[in-house]
Amino acid sequence: MRTISNKSEDAALNTANIVLGAILFLAPWVADFGTSNYAAMNAWICGAAIAIIAMLAINQTYDWEEGVNLALGLWTAAAPWVLGFAGVANAMWTHLAIGLLVALMAGAELWRVYHAPEARSV
């Protein structure tokens, strides 16, 4: 397992993930996902999970945390097609945009954990 201590400027990606998780969690009400229960349930579960994992990684980033957020981001982006709510435009675009952003930031953090000189194994 690899880890890296975050400086205040390094916490920006995790803070952004917390915000994105909160936006995804609130999206069924704000963006009106209509009658798509799968879209709402997925948004609530994934949004909460993304935010919680990102909160755990604010001060100290571990590779497993970023791996989980990468998987959650990819799942969130693919969920409209896998769960069958791609026809609900607000839900589809919200899931796709937030999922890709979360996956991109988690990938950047994983790269940092494995390539930064200050990263270490525990």
Short mmCIF file of N, CA, C and O in Angstrom, two decimals:
data_model
loop_
_atom_site.label_atom_id
_atom_site.label_comp_id
_atom_site.label_asym_id
_atom_site.label_seq_id
_atom_site.Cartn_x
_atom_site.Cartn_y
_atom_site.Cartn_z
N MET A 1 0.86 -1.17 0.00
CA MET A 1 0.00 0.00 0.00
C MET A 1 0.90 1.23 0.00
O MET A 1 1.90 1.28 0.69
N ARG A 2 0.52 2.22 -0.80
CA ARG A 2 1.28 3.47 -0.91
C ARG A 2 0.48 4.60 -0.28
O ARG A 2 -0.75 4.59 -0.28
N THR A 3 1.20 5.59 0.22
CA THR A 3 0.55 6.75 0.83
C THR A 3 1.39 8.00 0.59
O THR A 3 2.57 7.91 0.27
N ILE A 4 0.72 9.14 0.75
CA ILE A 4 1.40 10.42 0.65
C ILE A 4 0.66 11.41 1.55
O ILE A 4 -0.57 11.40 1.61
N SER A 5 1.41 12.20 2.31
CA SER A 5 0.80 13.23 3.15
C SER A 5 0.45 14.42 2.27
O SER A 5 1.23 14.83 1.41
N ASN A 6 -0.72 14.97 2.50
CA ASN A 6 -1.18 16.10 1.70
C ASN A 6 -0.82 17.42 2.36
O ASN A 6 -1.00 17.59 3.56
N LYS A 7 -0.32 18.34 1.55
CA LYS A 7 -0.18 19.72 1.99
C LYS A 7 -1.52 20.39 1.71
O LYS A 7 -2.38 19.82 1.06
N SER A 8 -1.68 21.61 2.18
CA SER A 8 -2.97 22.27 2.00
C SER A 8 -3.34 22.40 0.52
O SER A 8 -4.50 22.22 0.15
N GLU A 9 -2.36 22.68 -0.33
CA GLU A 9 -2.67 22.81 -1.76
C GLU A 9 -2.96 21.46 -2.42
O GLU A 9 -3.65 21.39 -3.44
N ASP A 10 -2.46 20.37 -1.83
CA ASP A 10 -2.72 19.03 -2.37
C ASP A 10 -4.13 18.54 -2.06
O ASP A 10 -4.64 17.65 -2.73
N ALA A 11 -4.75 19.10 -1.05
CA ALA A 11 -6.08 18.68 -0.65
C ALA A 11 -7.16 19.17 -1.60
O ALA A 11 -8.32 18.79 -1.47
N ALA A 12 -6.80 19.99 -2.57
CA ALA A 12 -7.80 20.57 -3.49
C ALA A 12 -8.55 19.49 -4.28
O ALA A 12 -9.77 19.61 -4.46
N LEU A 13 -7.87 18.46 -4.74
CA LEU A 13 -8.55 17.41 -5.51
C LEU A 13 -9.55 16.66 -4.65
O LEU A 13 -10.66 16.35 -5.10
N ASN A 14 -9.18 16.37 -3.42
CA ASN A 14 -10.11 15.68 -2.53
C ASN A 14 -11.28 16.58 -2.14
O ASN A 14 -12.41 16.12 -2.02
N THR A 15 -11.01 17.86 -1.94
CA THR A 15 -12.09 18.80 -1.66
C THR A 15 -13.06 18.88 -2.84
O THR A 15 -14.28 18.89 -2.66
N ALA A 16 -12.51 18.90 -4.06
CA ALA A 16 -13.36 18.91 -5.25
C ALA A 16 -14.20 17.63 -5.33
O ALA A 16 -15.38 17.68 -5.70
N ASN A 17 -13.62 16.50 -4.95
CA ASN A 17 -14.39 15.25 -4.95
C ASN A 17 -15.50 15.27 -3.90
O ASN A 17 -16.57 14.71 -4.13
N ILE A 18 -15.25 15.90 -2.76
CA ILE A 18 -16.30 16.04 -1.75
C ILE A 18 -17.46 16.84 -2.32
O ILE A 18 -18.62 16.48 -2.19
N VAL A 19 -17.14 17.95 -2.98
CA VAL A 19 -18.16 18.80 -3.58
C VAL A 19 -18.92 18.05 -4.68
O VAL A 19 -20.16 18.09 -4.74
N LEU A 20 -18.19 17.33 -5.53
CA LEU A 20 -18.85 16.57 -6.59
C LEU A 20 -19.75 15.47 -6.02
O LEU A 20 -20.85 15.24 -6.54
N GLY A 21 -19.29 14.81 -4.96
CA GLY A 21 -20.13 13.80 -4.32
C GLY A 21 -21.40 14.42 -3.76
O GLY A 21 -22.50 13.85 -3.89
N ALA A 22 -21.28 15.59 -3.14
CA ALA A 22 -22.46 16.28 -2.61
C ALA A 22 -23.41 16.71 -3.72
O ALA A 22 -24.64 16.57 -3.60
N ILE A 23 -22.85 17.20 -4.82
CA ILE A 23 -23.69 17.60 -5.96
C ILE A 23 -24.43 16.38 -6.51
O ILE A 23 -25.64 16.45 -6.79
N LEU A 24 -23.73 15.26 -6.66
CA LEU A 24 -24.38 14.05 -7.16
C LEU A 24 -25.47 13.59 -6.20
O LEU A 24 -26.55 13.20 -6.62
N PHE A 25 -25.21 13.65 -4.90
CA PHE A 25 -26.19 13.25 -3.90
C PHE A 25 -27.46 14.11 -3.99
O PHE A 25 -28.57 13.61 -3.85
N LEU A 26 -27.29 15.40 -4.20
CA LEU A 26 -28.43 16.34 -4.25
C LEU A 26 -29.09 16.41 -5.63
O LEU A 26 -30.20 16.93 -5.76
N ALA A 27 -28.43 15.90 -6.64
CA ALA A 27 -28.90 16.03 -8.02
C ALA A 27 -30.31 15.50 -8.28
O ALA A 27 -31.05 16.12 -9.06
N PRO A 28 -30.76 14.40 -7.69
CA PRO A 28 -32.11 13.95 -7.98
C PRO A 28 -33.18 14.99 -7.66
O PRO A 28 -34.20 15.07 -8.34
N TRP A 29 -32.94 15.81 -6.65
CA TRP A 29 -33.90 16.85 -6.30
C TRP A 29 -33.67 18.11 -7.13
O TRP A 29 -34.62 18.71 -7.62
N VAL A 30 -32.41 18.50 -7.28
CA VAL A 30 -32.08 19.76 -7.96
C VAL A 30 -32.29 19.65 -9.47
O VAL A 30 -32.87 20.54 -10.09
N ALA A 31 -31.82 18.56 -10.07
CA ALA A 31 -31.89 18.40 -11.52
C ALA A 31 -33.15 17.67 -11.97
O ALA A 31 -33.35 17.46 -13.16
N ASP A 32 -34.01 17.27 -11.04
CA ASP A 32 -35.27 16.59 -11.33
C ASP A 32 -35.07 15.37 -12.24
O ASP A 32 -35.23 15.44 -13.45
N PHE A 33 -34.68 14.27 -11.60
CA PHE A 33 -34.47 13.03 -12.34
C PHE A 33 -35.78 12.36 -12.73
O PHE A 33 -35.78 11.27 -13.29
N GLY A 34 -36.88 12.99 -12.43
CA GLY A 34 -38.18 12.44 -12.83
C GLY A 34 -38.52 11.18 -12.06
O GLY A 34 -38.31 11.10 -10.86
N THR A 35 -39.03 10.20 -12.76
CA THR A 35 -39.50 8.97 -12.12
C THR A 35 -38.45 7.86 -12.11
O THR A 35 -38.75 6.72 -11.79
N SER A 36 -37.21 8.18 -12.47
CA SER A 36 -36.17 7.17 -12.53
C SER A 36 -35.61 6.87 -11.13
O SER A 36 -34.75 7.58 -10.63
N ASN A 37 -36.15 5.81 -10.52
CA ASN A 37 -35.68 5.42 -9.19
C ASN A 37 -34.24 4.94 -9.21
O ASN A 37 -33.49 5.16 -8.27
N TYR A 38 -33.85 4.25 -10.29
CA TYR A 38 -32.47 3.77 -10.39
C TYR A 38 -31.48 4.94 -10.42
O TYR A 38 -30.43 4.89 -9.79
N ALA A 39 -31.83 5.98 -11.14
CA ALA A 39 -30.95 7.15 -11.22
C ALA A 39 -30.81 7.81 -9.86
O ALA A 39 -29.70 8.16 -9.44
N ALA A 40 -31.92 7.98 -9.16
CA ALA A 40 -31.88 8.62 -7.84
C ALA A 40 -31.11 7.77 -6.84
O ALA A 40 -30.24 8.28 -6.12
N MET A 41 -31.40 6.49 -6.78
CA MET A 41 -30.71 5.61 -5.83
C MET A 41 -29.21 5.57 -6.11
O MET A 41 -28.40 5.62 -5.18
N ASN A 42 -28.85 5.47 -7.38
CA ASN A 42 -27.43 5.45 -7.74
C ASN A 42 -26.76 6.77 -7.36
O ASN A 42 -25.64 6.77 -6.85
N ALA A 43 -27.43 7.89 -7.59
CA ALA A 43 -26.87 9.19 -7.24
C ALA A 43 -26.66 9.31 -5.73
O ALA A 43 -25.63 9.80 -5.28
N TRP A 44 -27.63 8.86 -4.95
CA TRP A 44 -27.51 8.96 -3.50
C TRP A 44 -26.37 8.08 -2.98
O TRP A 44 -25.56 8.52 -2.19
N ILE A 45 -26.32 6.83 -3.44
CA ILE A 45 -25.30 5.90 -2.95
C ILE A 45 -23.91 6.32 -3.41
O ILE A 45 -22.98 6.42 -2.61
N CYS A 46 -23.75 6.56 -4.70
CA CYS A 46 -22.43 6.92 -5.23
C CYS A 46 -21.98 8.29 -4.74
O CYS A 46 -20.80 8.48 -4.42
N GLY A 47 -22.89 9.25 -4.68
CA GLY A 47 -22.54 10.58 -4.19
C GLY A 47 -22.03 10.55 -2.76
O GLY A 47 -21.01 11.15 -2.43
N ALA A 48 -22.74 9.82 -1.91
CA ALA A 48 -22.31 9.70 -0.51
C ALA A 48 -20.97 8.98 -0.41
O ALA A 48 -20.08 9.40 0.33
N ALA A 49 -20.82 7.89 -1.16
CA ALA A 49 -19.57 7.13 -1.11
C ALA A 49 -18.38 7.95 -1.59
O ALA A 49 -17.31 7.94 -0.97
N ILE A 50 -18.56 8.67 -2.69
CA ILE A 50 -17.48 9.51 -3.23
C ILE A 50 -17.07 10.56 -2.20
O ILE A 50 -15.88 10.76 -1.94
N ALA A 51 -18.04 11.22 -1.60
CA ALA A 51 -17.74 12.27 -0.62
C ALA A 51 -17.06 11.70 0.62
O ALA A 51 -16.08 12.28 1.12
N ILE A 52 -17.53 10.58 1.12
CA ILE A 52 -16.95 9.98 2.32
C ILE A 52 -15.51 9.54 2.07
O ILE A 52 -14.61 9.81 2.88
N ILE A 53 -15.27 8.86 0.96
CA ILE A 53 -13.91 8.42 0.63
C ILE A 53 -12.98 9.63 0.48
O ILE A 53 -11.85 9.62 0.96
N ALA A 54 -13.46 10.68 -0.17
CA ALA A 54 -12.64 11.89 -0.35
C ALA A 54 -12.34 12.56 0.99
O ALA A 54 -11.26 13.09 1.21
N MET A 55 -13.30 12.54 1.92
CA MET A 55 -13.06 13.11 3.26
C MET A 55 -11.97 12.33 3.98
O MET A 55 -11.15 12.93 4.69
N LEU A 56 -11.95 11.02 3.81
CA LEU A 56 -10.91 10.21 4.45
C LEU A 56 -9.53 10.55 3.90
O LEU A 56 -8.53 10.35 4.60
N ALA A 57 -9.48 11.03 2.66
CA ALA A 57 -8.20 11.28 2.00
C ALA A 57 -7.74 12.73 2.08
O ALA A 57 -6.75 13.09 1.45
N ILE A 58 -8.40 13.57 2.84
CA ILE A 58 -8.05 14.99 2.89
C ILE A 58 -6.62 15.21 3.40
O ILE A 58 -5.85 15.93 2.79
N ASN A 59 -6.25 14.60 4.51
CA ASN A 59 -4.92 14.83 5.09
C ASN A 59 -3.87 13.84 4.62
O ASN A 59 -2.70 14.20 4.48
N GLN A 60 -4.27 12.61 4.43
CA GLN A 60 -3.35 11.55 4.06
C GLN A 60 -4.02 10.72 2.96
O GLN A 60 -5.09 10.19 3.16
N THR A 61 -3.38 10.65 1.80
CA THR A 61 -3.95 9.90 0.68
C THR A 61 -3.32 8.51 0.63
O THR A 61 -2.10 8.38 0.63
N TYR A 62 -4.18 7.51 0.57
CA TYR A 62 -3.74 6.12 0.38
C TYR A 62 -4.20 5.66 -0.99
O TYR A 62 -5.23 6.11 -1.50
N ASP A 63 -3.44 4.74 -1.57
CA ASP A 63 -3.79 4.27 -2.90
C ASP A 63 -5.16 3.59 -2.94
O ASP A 63 -5.89 3.73 -3.92
N TRP A 64 -5.55 2.90 -1.88
CA TRP A 64 -6.84 2.20 -1.90
C TRP A 64 -8.00 3.19 -1.97
O TRP A 64 -9.01 2.91 -2.62
N GLU A 65 -7.87 4.34 -1.30
CA GLU A 65 -8.94 5.34 -1.33
C GLU A 65 -9.14 5.86 -2.75
O GLU A 65 -10.28 5.98 -3.23
N GLU A 66 -8.04 6.15 -3.40
CA GLU A 66 -8.14 6.67 -4.77
C GLU A 66 -8.59 5.58 -5.74
O GLU A 66 -9.29 5.86 -6.70
N GLY A 67 -8.21 4.34 -5.48
CA GLY A 67 -8.69 3.23 -6.31
C GLY A 67 -10.19 3.06 -6.20
O GLY A 67 -10.88 2.83 -7.20
N VAL A 68 -10.72 3.20 -4.98
CA VAL A 68 -12.17 3.10 -4.78
C VAL A 68 -12.87 4.26 -5.48
O VAL A 68 -13.89 4.07 -6.16
N ASN A 69 -12.34 5.49 -5.35
CA ASN A 69 -12.98 6.63 -6.02
C ASN A 69 -12.86 6.52 -7.54
O ASN A 69 -13.77 6.95 -8.25
N LEU A 70 -11.79 5.95 -8.05
CA LEU A 70 -11.68 5.71 -9.49
C LEU A 70 -12.77 4.76 -9.94
O LEU A 70 -13.47 5.03 -10.93
N ALA A 71 -12.96 3.67 -9.21
CA ALA A 71 -14.01 2.71 -9.56
C ALA A 71 -15.40 3.33 -9.45
O ALA A 71 -16.26 3.13 -10.32
N LEU A 72 -15.62 4.12 -8.39
CA LEU A 72 -16.92 4.79 -8.23
C LEU A 72 -17.17 5.79 -9.36
O LEU A 72 -18.29 5.90 -9.87
N GLY A 73 -16.13 6.52 -9.75
CA GLY A 73 -16.28 7.47 -10.85
C GLY A 73 -16.61 6.78 -12.16
O GLY A 73 -17.50 7.21 -12.90
N LEU A 74 -15.91 5.68 -12.45
CA LEU A 74 -16.19 4.94 -13.69
C LEU A 74 -17.58 4.32 -13.65
O LEU A 74 -18.31 4.33 -14.66
N TRP A 75 -17.97 3.77 -12.50
CA TRP A 75 -19.32 3.21 -12.38
C TRP A 75 -20.37 4.31 -12.57
O TRP A 75 -21.36 4.11 -13.28
N THR A 76 -20.17 5.45 -11.93
CA THR A 76 -21.13 6.55 -12.03
C THR A 76 -21.28 6.99 -13.49
O THR A 76 -22.40 7.25 -13.95
N ALA A 77 -20.18 7.06 -14.21
CA ALA A 77 -20.24 7.46 -15.63
C ALA A 77 -20.96 6.42 -16.48
O ALA A 77 -21.66 6.77 -17.44
N ALA A 78 -20.81 5.14 -16.16
CA ALA A 78 -21.42 4.07 -16.95
C ALA A 78 -22.84 3.73 -16.51
O ALA A 78 -23.60 3.12 -17.28
N ALA A 79 -23.21 4.11 -15.32
CA ALA A 79 -24.50 3.72 -14.74
C ALA A 79 -25.73 4.03 -15.59
O ALA A 79 -26.65 3.22 -15.64
N PRO A 80 -25.79 5.17 -16.28
CA PRO A 80 -27.00 5.43 -17.08
C PRO A 80 -27.29 4.33 -18.10
O PRO A 80 -28.46 3.99 -18.35
N TRP A 81 -26.27 3.76 -18.66
CA TRP A 81 -26.47 2.71 -19.66
C TRP A 81 -26.63 1.34 -19.02
O TRP A 81 -27.42 0.53 -19.46
N VAL A 82 -25.87 1.09 -17.96
CA VAL A 82 -25.95 -0.20 -17.28
C VAL A 82 -27.30 -0.36 -16.57
O VAL A 82 -27.92 -1.43 -16.63
N LEU A 83 -27.75 0.70 -15.91
CA LEU A 83 -29.01 0.64 -15.16
C LEU A 83 -30.23 1.05 -15.99
O LEU A 83 -31.36 0.96 -15.51
N GLY A 84 -30.01 1.53 -17.21
CA GLY A 84 -31.11 1.81 -18.12
C GLY A 84 -31.82 3.14 -17.94
O GLY A 84 -32.99 3.26 -18.28
N PHE A 85 -31.12 4.15 -17.44
CA PHE A 85 -31.77 5.47 -17.36
C PHE A 85 -31.10 6.51 -18.25
O PHE A 85 -31.20 7.71 -18.03
N ALA A 86 -30.46 6.05 -19.33
CA ALA A 86 -29.81 6.97 -20.27
C ALA A 86 -30.82 7.86 -20.98
O ALA A 86 -30.46 8.92 -21.48
N GLY A 87 -32.08 7.46 -21.02
CA GLY A 87 -33.12 8.28 -21.65
C GLY A 87 -33.55 9.46 -20.81
O GLY A 87 -34.24 10.36 -21.31
N VAL A 88 -33.16 9.49 -19.55
CA VAL A 88 -33.47 10.63 -18.67
C VAL A 88 -32.28 11.57 -18.75
O VAL A 88 -31.25 11.38 -18.10
N ALA A 89 -32.40 12.59 -19.60
CA ALA A 89 -31.26 13.44 -19.96
C ALA A 89 -30.56 14.05 -18.75
O ALA A 89 -29.33 14.01 -18.66
N ASN A 90 -31.32 14.63 -17.81
CA ASN A 90 -30.69 15.26 -16.64
C ASN A 90 -29.88 14.25 -15.84
O ASN A 90 -28.75 14.54 -15.42
N ALA A 91 -30.43 13.09 -15.64
CA ALA A 91 -29.74 12.05 -14.86
C ALA A 91 -28.51 11.54 -15.62
O ALA A 91 -27.44 11.35 -15.03
N MET A 92 -28.67 11.32 -16.90
CA MET A 92 -27.56 10.78 -17.70
C MET A 92 -26.38 11.75 -17.72
O MET A 92 -25.25 11.36 -17.45
N TRP A 93 -26.62 13.01 -18.03
CA TRP A 93 -25.54 13.98 -18.13
C TRP A 93 -24.90 14.26 -16.77
O TRP A 93 -23.69 14.44 -16.67
N THR A 94 -25.70 14.29 -15.72
CA THR A 94 -25.16 14.51 -14.38
C THR A 94 -24.23 13.37 -14.00
O THR A 94 -23.10 13.59 -13.54
N HIS A 95 -24.70 12.13 -14.18
CA HIS A 95 -23.88 10.97 -13.84
C HIS A 95 -22.61 10.92 -14.70
O HIS A 95 -21.52 10.64 -14.19
N LEU A 96 -22.75 11.17 -15.98
CA LEU A 96 -21.60 11.09 -16.88
C LEU A 96 -20.54 12.14 -16.53
O LEU A 96 -19.36 11.82 -16.37
N ALA A 97 -20.96 13.38 -16.37
CA ALA A 97 -20.00 14.47 -16.08
C ALA A 97 -19.32 14.27 -14.73
O ALA A 97 -18.08 14.33 -14.63
N ILE A 98 -20.10 14.02 -13.69
CA ILE A 98 -19.51 13.86 -12.36
C ILE A 98 -18.65 12.60 -12.30
O ILE A 98 -17.55 12.61 -11.75
N GLY A 99 -19.12 11.52 -12.90
CA GLY A 99 -18.34 10.28 -12.90
C GLY A 99 -17.00 10.44 -13.56
O GLY A 99 -15.97 9.99 -13.04
N LEU A 100 -16.98 11.10 -14.72
CA LEU A 100 -15.71 11.29 -15.43
C LEU A 100 -14.77 12.22 -14.66
O LEU A 100 -13.56 11.98 -14.61
N LEU A 101 -15.30 13.27 -14.06
CA LEU A 101 -14.46 14.18 -13.27
C LEU A 101 -13.87 13.48 -12.05
O LEU A 101 -12.68 13.63 -11.75
N VAL A 102 -14.68 12.69 -11.35
CA VAL A 102 -14.19 11.96 -10.18
C VAL A 102 -13.11 10.96 -10.60
O VAL A 102 -12.06 10.85 -9.97
N ALA A 103 -13.35 10.24 -11.69
CA ALA A 103 -12.37 9.26 -12.18
C ALA A 103 -11.07 9.94 -12.59
O ALA A 103 -9.98 9.45 -12.28
N LEU A 104 -11.18 11.08 -13.26
CA LEU A 104 -9.99 11.82 -13.68
C LEU A 104 -9.17 12.28 -12.48
O LEU A 104 -7.94 12.12 -12.45
N MET A 105 -9.83 12.84 -11.48
CA MET A 105 -9.10 13.32 -10.30
C MET A 105 -8.52 12.16 -9.49
O MET A 105 -7.41 12.25 -8.97
N ALA A 106 -9.24 11.06 -9.39
CA ALA A 106 -8.72 9.89 -8.68
C ALA A 106 -7.51 9.32 -9.42
O ALA A 106 -6.52 8.92 -8.80
N GLY A 107 -7.56 9.31 -10.74
CA GLY A 107 -6.42 8.86 -11.53
C GLY A 107 -5.21 9.74 -11.32
O GLY A 107 -4.08 9.25 -11.20
N ALA A 108 -5.43 11.05 -11.24
CA ALA A 108 -4.32 11.98 -10.98
C ALA A 108 -3.72 11.74 -9.60
O ALA A 108 -2.50 11.76 -9.43
N GLU A 109 -4.56 11.51 -8.62
CA GLU A 109 -4.07 11.23 -7.27
C GLU A 109 -3.32 9.89 -7.22
O GLU A 109 -2.30 9.78 -6.54
N LEU A 110 -3.81 8.89 -7.93
CA LEU A 110 -3.11 7.61 -7.98
C LEU A 110 -1.73 7.77 -8.61
O LEU A 110 -0.74 7.21 -8.14
N TRP A 111 -1.67 8.56 -9.68
CA TRP A 111 -0.38 8.81 -10.32
C TRP A 111 0.57 9.46 -9.31
O TRP A 111 1.73 9.08 -9.20
N ARG A 112 0.06 10.43 -8.57
CA ARG A 112 0.87 11.15 -7.58
C ARG A 112 1.35 10.20 -6.48
O ARG A 112 2.50 10.26 -6.06
N VAL A 113 0.49 9.32 -6.01
CA VAL A 113 0.85 8.39 -4.94
C VAL A 113 1.96 7.43 -5.39
O VAL A 113 2.80 7.04 -4.58
N TYR A 114 1.98 7.09 -6.66
CA TYR A 114 2.99 6.14 -7.14
C TYR A 114 4.23 6.79 -7.76
O TYR A 114 5.23 6.12 -7.96
N HIS A 115 4.17 8.10 -8.07
CA HIS A 115 5.31 8.72 -8.75
C HIS A 115 5.94 9.89 -8.02
O HIS A 115 7.04 10.31 -8.39
N ALA A 116 5.29 10.45 -7.03
CA ALA A 116 5.86 11.59 -6.31
C ALA A 116 7.01 11.12 -5.43
O ALA A 116 6.93 10.05 -4.82
N PRO A 117 8.08 11.90 -5.35
CA PRO A 117 9.23 11.50 -4.51
C PRO A 117 8.88 11.36 -3.03
O PRO A 117 9.49 10.56 -2.33
N GLU A 118 7.92 12.13 -2.55
CA GLU A 118 7.58 12.08 -1.13
C GLU A 118 6.61 10.93 -0.78
O GLU A 118 6.34 10.69 0.40
N ALA A 119 6.09 10.23 -1.78
CA ALA A 119 5.20 9.09 -1.52
C ALA A 119 6.02 7.94 -0.95
O ALA A 119 7.20 7.79 -1.25
N ARG A 120 5.37 7.12 -0.12
CA ARG A 120 6.07 6.00 0.50
C ARG A 120 5.16 4.80 0.65
O ARG A 120 3.94 4.93 0.62
N SER A 121 5.75 3.65 0.82
CA SER A 121 5.00 2.42 1.08
C SER A 121 4.79 2.27 2.58
O SER A 121 5.64 2.64 3.38
N VAL A 122 3.64 1.71 2.95
CA VAL A 122 3.36 1.43 4.36
C VAL A 122 3.03 -0.02 4.56
O VAL A 122 2.65 -0.72 3.71
#
